[in-house]
Short mmCIF file of C-alpha atoms in Angstrom, two decimals:
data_model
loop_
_atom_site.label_atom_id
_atom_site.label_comp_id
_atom_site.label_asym_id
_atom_site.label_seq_id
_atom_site.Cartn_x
_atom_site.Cartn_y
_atom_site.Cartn_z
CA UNK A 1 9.95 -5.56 11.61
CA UNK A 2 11.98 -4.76 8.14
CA UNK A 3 12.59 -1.44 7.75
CA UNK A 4 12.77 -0.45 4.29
CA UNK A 5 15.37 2.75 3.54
CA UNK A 6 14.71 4.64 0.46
CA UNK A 7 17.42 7.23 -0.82
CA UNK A 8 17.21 9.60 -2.09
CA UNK A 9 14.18 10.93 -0.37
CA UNK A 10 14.07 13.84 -2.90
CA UNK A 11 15.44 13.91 -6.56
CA UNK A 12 14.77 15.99 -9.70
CA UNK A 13 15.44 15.41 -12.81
CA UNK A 14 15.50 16.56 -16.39
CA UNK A 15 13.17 15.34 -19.15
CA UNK A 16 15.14 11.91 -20.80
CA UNK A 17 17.19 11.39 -17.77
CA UNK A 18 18.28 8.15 -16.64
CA UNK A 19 16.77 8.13 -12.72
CA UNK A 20 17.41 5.35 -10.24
CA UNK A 21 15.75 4.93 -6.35
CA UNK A 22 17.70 2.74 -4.13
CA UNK A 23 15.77 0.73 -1.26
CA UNK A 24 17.66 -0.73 1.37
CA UNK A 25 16.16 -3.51 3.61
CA UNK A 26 17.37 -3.73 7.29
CA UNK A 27 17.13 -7.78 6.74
CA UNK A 28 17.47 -9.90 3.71
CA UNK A 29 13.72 -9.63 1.74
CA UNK A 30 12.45 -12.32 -1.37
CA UNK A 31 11.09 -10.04 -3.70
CA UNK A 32 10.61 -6.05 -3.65
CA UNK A 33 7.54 -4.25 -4.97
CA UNK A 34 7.14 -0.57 -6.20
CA UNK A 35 4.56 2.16 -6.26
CA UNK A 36 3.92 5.33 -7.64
CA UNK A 37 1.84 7.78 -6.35
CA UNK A 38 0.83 11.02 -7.68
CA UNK A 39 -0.33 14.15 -5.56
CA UNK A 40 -4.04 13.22 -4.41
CA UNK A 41 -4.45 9.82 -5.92
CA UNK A 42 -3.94 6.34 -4.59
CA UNK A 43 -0.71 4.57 -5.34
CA UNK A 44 -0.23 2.45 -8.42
CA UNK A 45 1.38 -0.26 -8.53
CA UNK A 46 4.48 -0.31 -10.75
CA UNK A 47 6.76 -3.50 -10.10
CA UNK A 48 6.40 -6.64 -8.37
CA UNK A 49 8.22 -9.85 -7.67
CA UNK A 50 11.43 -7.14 -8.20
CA UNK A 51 11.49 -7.02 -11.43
CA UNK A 52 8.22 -7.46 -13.36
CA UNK A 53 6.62 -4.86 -14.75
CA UNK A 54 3.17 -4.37 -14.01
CA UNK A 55 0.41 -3.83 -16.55
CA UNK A 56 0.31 -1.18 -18.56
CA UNK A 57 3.57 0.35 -16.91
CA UNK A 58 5.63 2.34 -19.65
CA UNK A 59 8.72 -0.13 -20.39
CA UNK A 60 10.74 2.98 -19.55
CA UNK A 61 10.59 1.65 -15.37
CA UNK A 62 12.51 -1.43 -14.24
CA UNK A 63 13.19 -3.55 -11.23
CA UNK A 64 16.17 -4.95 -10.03
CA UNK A 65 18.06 -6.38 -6.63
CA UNK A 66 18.16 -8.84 -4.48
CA UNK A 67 18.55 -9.92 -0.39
CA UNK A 68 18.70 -6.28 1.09
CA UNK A 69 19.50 -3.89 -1.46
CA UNK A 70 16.51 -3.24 -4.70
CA UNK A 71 16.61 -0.26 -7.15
CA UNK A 72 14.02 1.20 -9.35
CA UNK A 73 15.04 2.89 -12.42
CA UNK A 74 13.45 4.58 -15.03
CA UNK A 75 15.29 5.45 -18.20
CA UNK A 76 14.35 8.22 -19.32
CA UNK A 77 12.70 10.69 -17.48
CA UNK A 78 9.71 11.83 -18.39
CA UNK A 79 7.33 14.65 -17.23
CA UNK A 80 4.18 12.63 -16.27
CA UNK A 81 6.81 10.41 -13.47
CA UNK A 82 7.25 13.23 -11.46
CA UNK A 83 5.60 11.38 -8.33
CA UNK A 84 6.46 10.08 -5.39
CA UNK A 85 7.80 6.00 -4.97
CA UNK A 86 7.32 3.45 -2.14
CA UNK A 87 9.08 0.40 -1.87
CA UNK A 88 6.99 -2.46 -0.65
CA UNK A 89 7.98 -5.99 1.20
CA UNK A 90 5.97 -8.58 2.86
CA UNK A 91 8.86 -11.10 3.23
CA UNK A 92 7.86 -11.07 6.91
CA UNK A 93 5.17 -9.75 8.91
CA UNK A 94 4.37 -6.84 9.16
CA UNK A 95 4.27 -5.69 5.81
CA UNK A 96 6.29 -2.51 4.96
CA UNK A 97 6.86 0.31 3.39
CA UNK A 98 9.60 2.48 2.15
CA UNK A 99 9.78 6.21 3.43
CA UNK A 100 9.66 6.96 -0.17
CA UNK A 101 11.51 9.46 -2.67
CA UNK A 102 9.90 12.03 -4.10
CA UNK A 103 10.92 12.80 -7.84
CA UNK A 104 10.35 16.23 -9.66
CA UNK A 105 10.35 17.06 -12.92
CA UNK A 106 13.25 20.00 -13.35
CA UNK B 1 -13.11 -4.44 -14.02
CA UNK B 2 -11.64 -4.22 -10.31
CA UNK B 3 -13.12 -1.74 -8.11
CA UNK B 4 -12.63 -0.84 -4.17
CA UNK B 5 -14.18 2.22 -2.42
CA UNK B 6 -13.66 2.77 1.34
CA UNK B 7 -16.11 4.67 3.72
CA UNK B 8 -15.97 5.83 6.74
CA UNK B 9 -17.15 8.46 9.12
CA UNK B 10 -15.26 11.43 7.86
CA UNK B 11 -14.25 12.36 11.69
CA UNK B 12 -14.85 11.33 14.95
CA UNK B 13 -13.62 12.24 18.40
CA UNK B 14 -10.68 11.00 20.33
CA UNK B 15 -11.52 7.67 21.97
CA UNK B 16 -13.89 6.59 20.21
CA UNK B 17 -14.06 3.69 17.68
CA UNK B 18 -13.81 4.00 14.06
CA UNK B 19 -15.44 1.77 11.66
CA UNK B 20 -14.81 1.24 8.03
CA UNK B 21 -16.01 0.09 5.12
CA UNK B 22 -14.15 -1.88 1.55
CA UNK B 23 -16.66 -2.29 -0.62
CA UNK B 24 -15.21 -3.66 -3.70
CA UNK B 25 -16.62 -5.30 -7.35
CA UNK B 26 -15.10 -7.34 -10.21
CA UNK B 27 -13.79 -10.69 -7.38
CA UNK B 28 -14.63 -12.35 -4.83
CA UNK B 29 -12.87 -12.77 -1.63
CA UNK B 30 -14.64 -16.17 -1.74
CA UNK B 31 -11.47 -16.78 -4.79
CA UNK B 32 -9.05 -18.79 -3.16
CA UNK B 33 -5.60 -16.62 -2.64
CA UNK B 34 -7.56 -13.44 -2.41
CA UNK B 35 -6.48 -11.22 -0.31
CA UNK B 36 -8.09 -7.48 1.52
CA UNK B 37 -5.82 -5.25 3.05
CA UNK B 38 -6.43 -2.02 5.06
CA UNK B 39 -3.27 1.00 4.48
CA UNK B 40 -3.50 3.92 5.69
CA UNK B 41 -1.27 7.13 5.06
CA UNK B 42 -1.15 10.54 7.25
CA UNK B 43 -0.64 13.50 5.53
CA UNK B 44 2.80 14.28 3.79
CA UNK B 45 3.85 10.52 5.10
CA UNK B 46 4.22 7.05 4.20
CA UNK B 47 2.49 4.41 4.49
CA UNK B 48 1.10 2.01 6.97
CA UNK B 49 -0.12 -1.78 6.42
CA UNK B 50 -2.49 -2.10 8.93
CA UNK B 51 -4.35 -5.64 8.35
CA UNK B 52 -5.42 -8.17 6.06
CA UNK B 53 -8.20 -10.89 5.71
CA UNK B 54 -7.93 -13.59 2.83
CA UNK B 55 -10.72 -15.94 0.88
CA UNK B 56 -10.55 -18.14 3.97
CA UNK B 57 -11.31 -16.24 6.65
CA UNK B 58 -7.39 -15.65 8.17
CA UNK B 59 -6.70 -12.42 9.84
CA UNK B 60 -3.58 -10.58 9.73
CA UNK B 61 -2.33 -7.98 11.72
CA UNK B 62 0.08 -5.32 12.42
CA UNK B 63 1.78 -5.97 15.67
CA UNK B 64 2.27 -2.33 16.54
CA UNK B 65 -1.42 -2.00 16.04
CA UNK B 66 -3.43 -5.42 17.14
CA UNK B 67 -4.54 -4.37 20.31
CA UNK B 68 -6.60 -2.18 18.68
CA UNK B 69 -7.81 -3.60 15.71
CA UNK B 70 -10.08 -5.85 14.05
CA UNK B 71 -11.03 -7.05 10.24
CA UNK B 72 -13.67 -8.64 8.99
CA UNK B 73 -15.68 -10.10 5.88
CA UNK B 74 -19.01 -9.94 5.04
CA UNK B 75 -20.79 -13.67 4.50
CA UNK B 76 -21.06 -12.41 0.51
CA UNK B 77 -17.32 -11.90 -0.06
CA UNK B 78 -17.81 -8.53 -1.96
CA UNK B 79 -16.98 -5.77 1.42
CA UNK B 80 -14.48 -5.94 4.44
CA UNK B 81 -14.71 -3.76 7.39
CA UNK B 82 -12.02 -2.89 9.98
CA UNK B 83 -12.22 -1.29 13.48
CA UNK B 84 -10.05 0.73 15.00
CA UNK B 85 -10.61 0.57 19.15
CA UNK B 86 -9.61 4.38 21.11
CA UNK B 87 -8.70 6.03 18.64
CA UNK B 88 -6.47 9.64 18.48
CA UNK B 89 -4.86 12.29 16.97
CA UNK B 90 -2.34 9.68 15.06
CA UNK B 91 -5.09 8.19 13.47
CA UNK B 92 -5.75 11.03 11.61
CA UNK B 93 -4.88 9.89 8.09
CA UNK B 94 -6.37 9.03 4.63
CA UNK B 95 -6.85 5.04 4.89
CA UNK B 96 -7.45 2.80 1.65
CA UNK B 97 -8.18 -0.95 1.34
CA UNK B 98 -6.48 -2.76 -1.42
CA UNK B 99 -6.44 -6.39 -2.92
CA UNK B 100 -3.53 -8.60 -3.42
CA UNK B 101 -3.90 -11.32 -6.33
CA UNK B 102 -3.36 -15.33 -5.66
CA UNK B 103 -0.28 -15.76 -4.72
CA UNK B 104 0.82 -11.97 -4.74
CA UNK B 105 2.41 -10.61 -1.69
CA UNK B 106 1.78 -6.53 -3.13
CA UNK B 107 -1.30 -4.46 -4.19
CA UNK B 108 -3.01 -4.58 -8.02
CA UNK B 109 -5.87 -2.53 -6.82
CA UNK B 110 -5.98 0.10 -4.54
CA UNK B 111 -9.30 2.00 -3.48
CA UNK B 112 -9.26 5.80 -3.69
CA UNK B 113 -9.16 6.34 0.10
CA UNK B 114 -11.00 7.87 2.85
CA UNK B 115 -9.81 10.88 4.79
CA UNK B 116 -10.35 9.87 8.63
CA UNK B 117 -9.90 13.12 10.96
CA UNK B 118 -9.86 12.07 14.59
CA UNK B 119 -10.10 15.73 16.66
CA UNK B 120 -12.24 16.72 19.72
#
């Protein structure tokens, strides 16, 4: 099984901060995927094949990385991402996820 | 429009079986590269992939979990059901299905869960 290894598990930042999640895989992965999940609600999905963005995701997030080590970034902070992300892989089976990172607003 | 909605028994006892319900509008697992998947997430944790079943019938499984679990398709494409054998206090958790697109190996649409409490 791939173990995914998010860091930092818990960040906060200020409104128009640059904020970036690191996911590390325990074995080399194709593509990384990213969610975001708000207090109560399902996750949405915000990246896929590493680097797309998917629709209607503020341009603000992006995906990048490749073999074991992905990052999400968004570019500027902004009050409505405070959330928590998962990173996703199903380069093998099972399919996993990320212990996540929980991001405040400060 | 996509939709998924799970159901399920709300709680149930230890050892006992738990059944549940995707019943989902807008495709149709019939679509070749569709794909139904079954998370589920305990409180304050992460999440689990616990099986999948795509437009042609194939069954996927987590290995920690196989022993115990089985998914399944309705013959009109539009819900999928998965059981979960002896169940216990771990199983407690808020479980969603979701759908991955042709040839996607993520989630587009998730369901809005069900919360599962497994206590005597």
């Amino acid at each position: 099984e791939i173990v995914l290894t998010q860091s930092p598990t818990t960040t906060a930042a200020s409104p128009g901060e640059k904020v970036t999640i690191t996911c590390l895989a325990s074995s080399s992965v194709s593509n990384m995927y990213w969610y975001q999940q708000k207090s109560g609600a399902s996750p949405k999905l915000l990246i896929y094949s590493t680097s797309s963005l998917a629709s209607g995701v503020p341009d603000r997030f992006s995906g990048s990385g490749s073999g074991t080590s992905y990052s999400l970034t968004i570019n500027t902070m902004e009050a409505e991402d405070a959330a928590t992300y998962y990173c996703q892989q199903w380069s093998s089976n099972p399919l996993t996820f990320g212990s996540g990172t929980k991001l405040e607003i400060k | 429009q996509v939709t998924l909605k799970e159901s399920g028994p709300g709680m149930l006892q230890p050892s006992k079986t738990l059944s549940l319900t995707c019943s989902f509008s807008g495709f149709s697992l019939s679509t070749s590269g569709m794909v139904v998947s079954w998370i589920r997430q305990p409180s304050g944790k992460s999440l689990e992939w616990l099986a999948a079943i795509d437009w042609d019938g194939d069954k996927y499984y987590n290995p920690s979990l196989k022993s115990r679990l089985t998914v399944s398709k309705d013959t009109s494409n539009t819900q999928v059901f998965l059981k979960i054998t002896s169940v216990d206090i771990a199983d407690t958790a808020t479980y969603y299905c979701a759908r991955s697109p042709y040839g996607g190996y993520y989630f587009d649409y998730w369901g809005q869960g069900v919360m599962v409490t497994v206590s005597s």
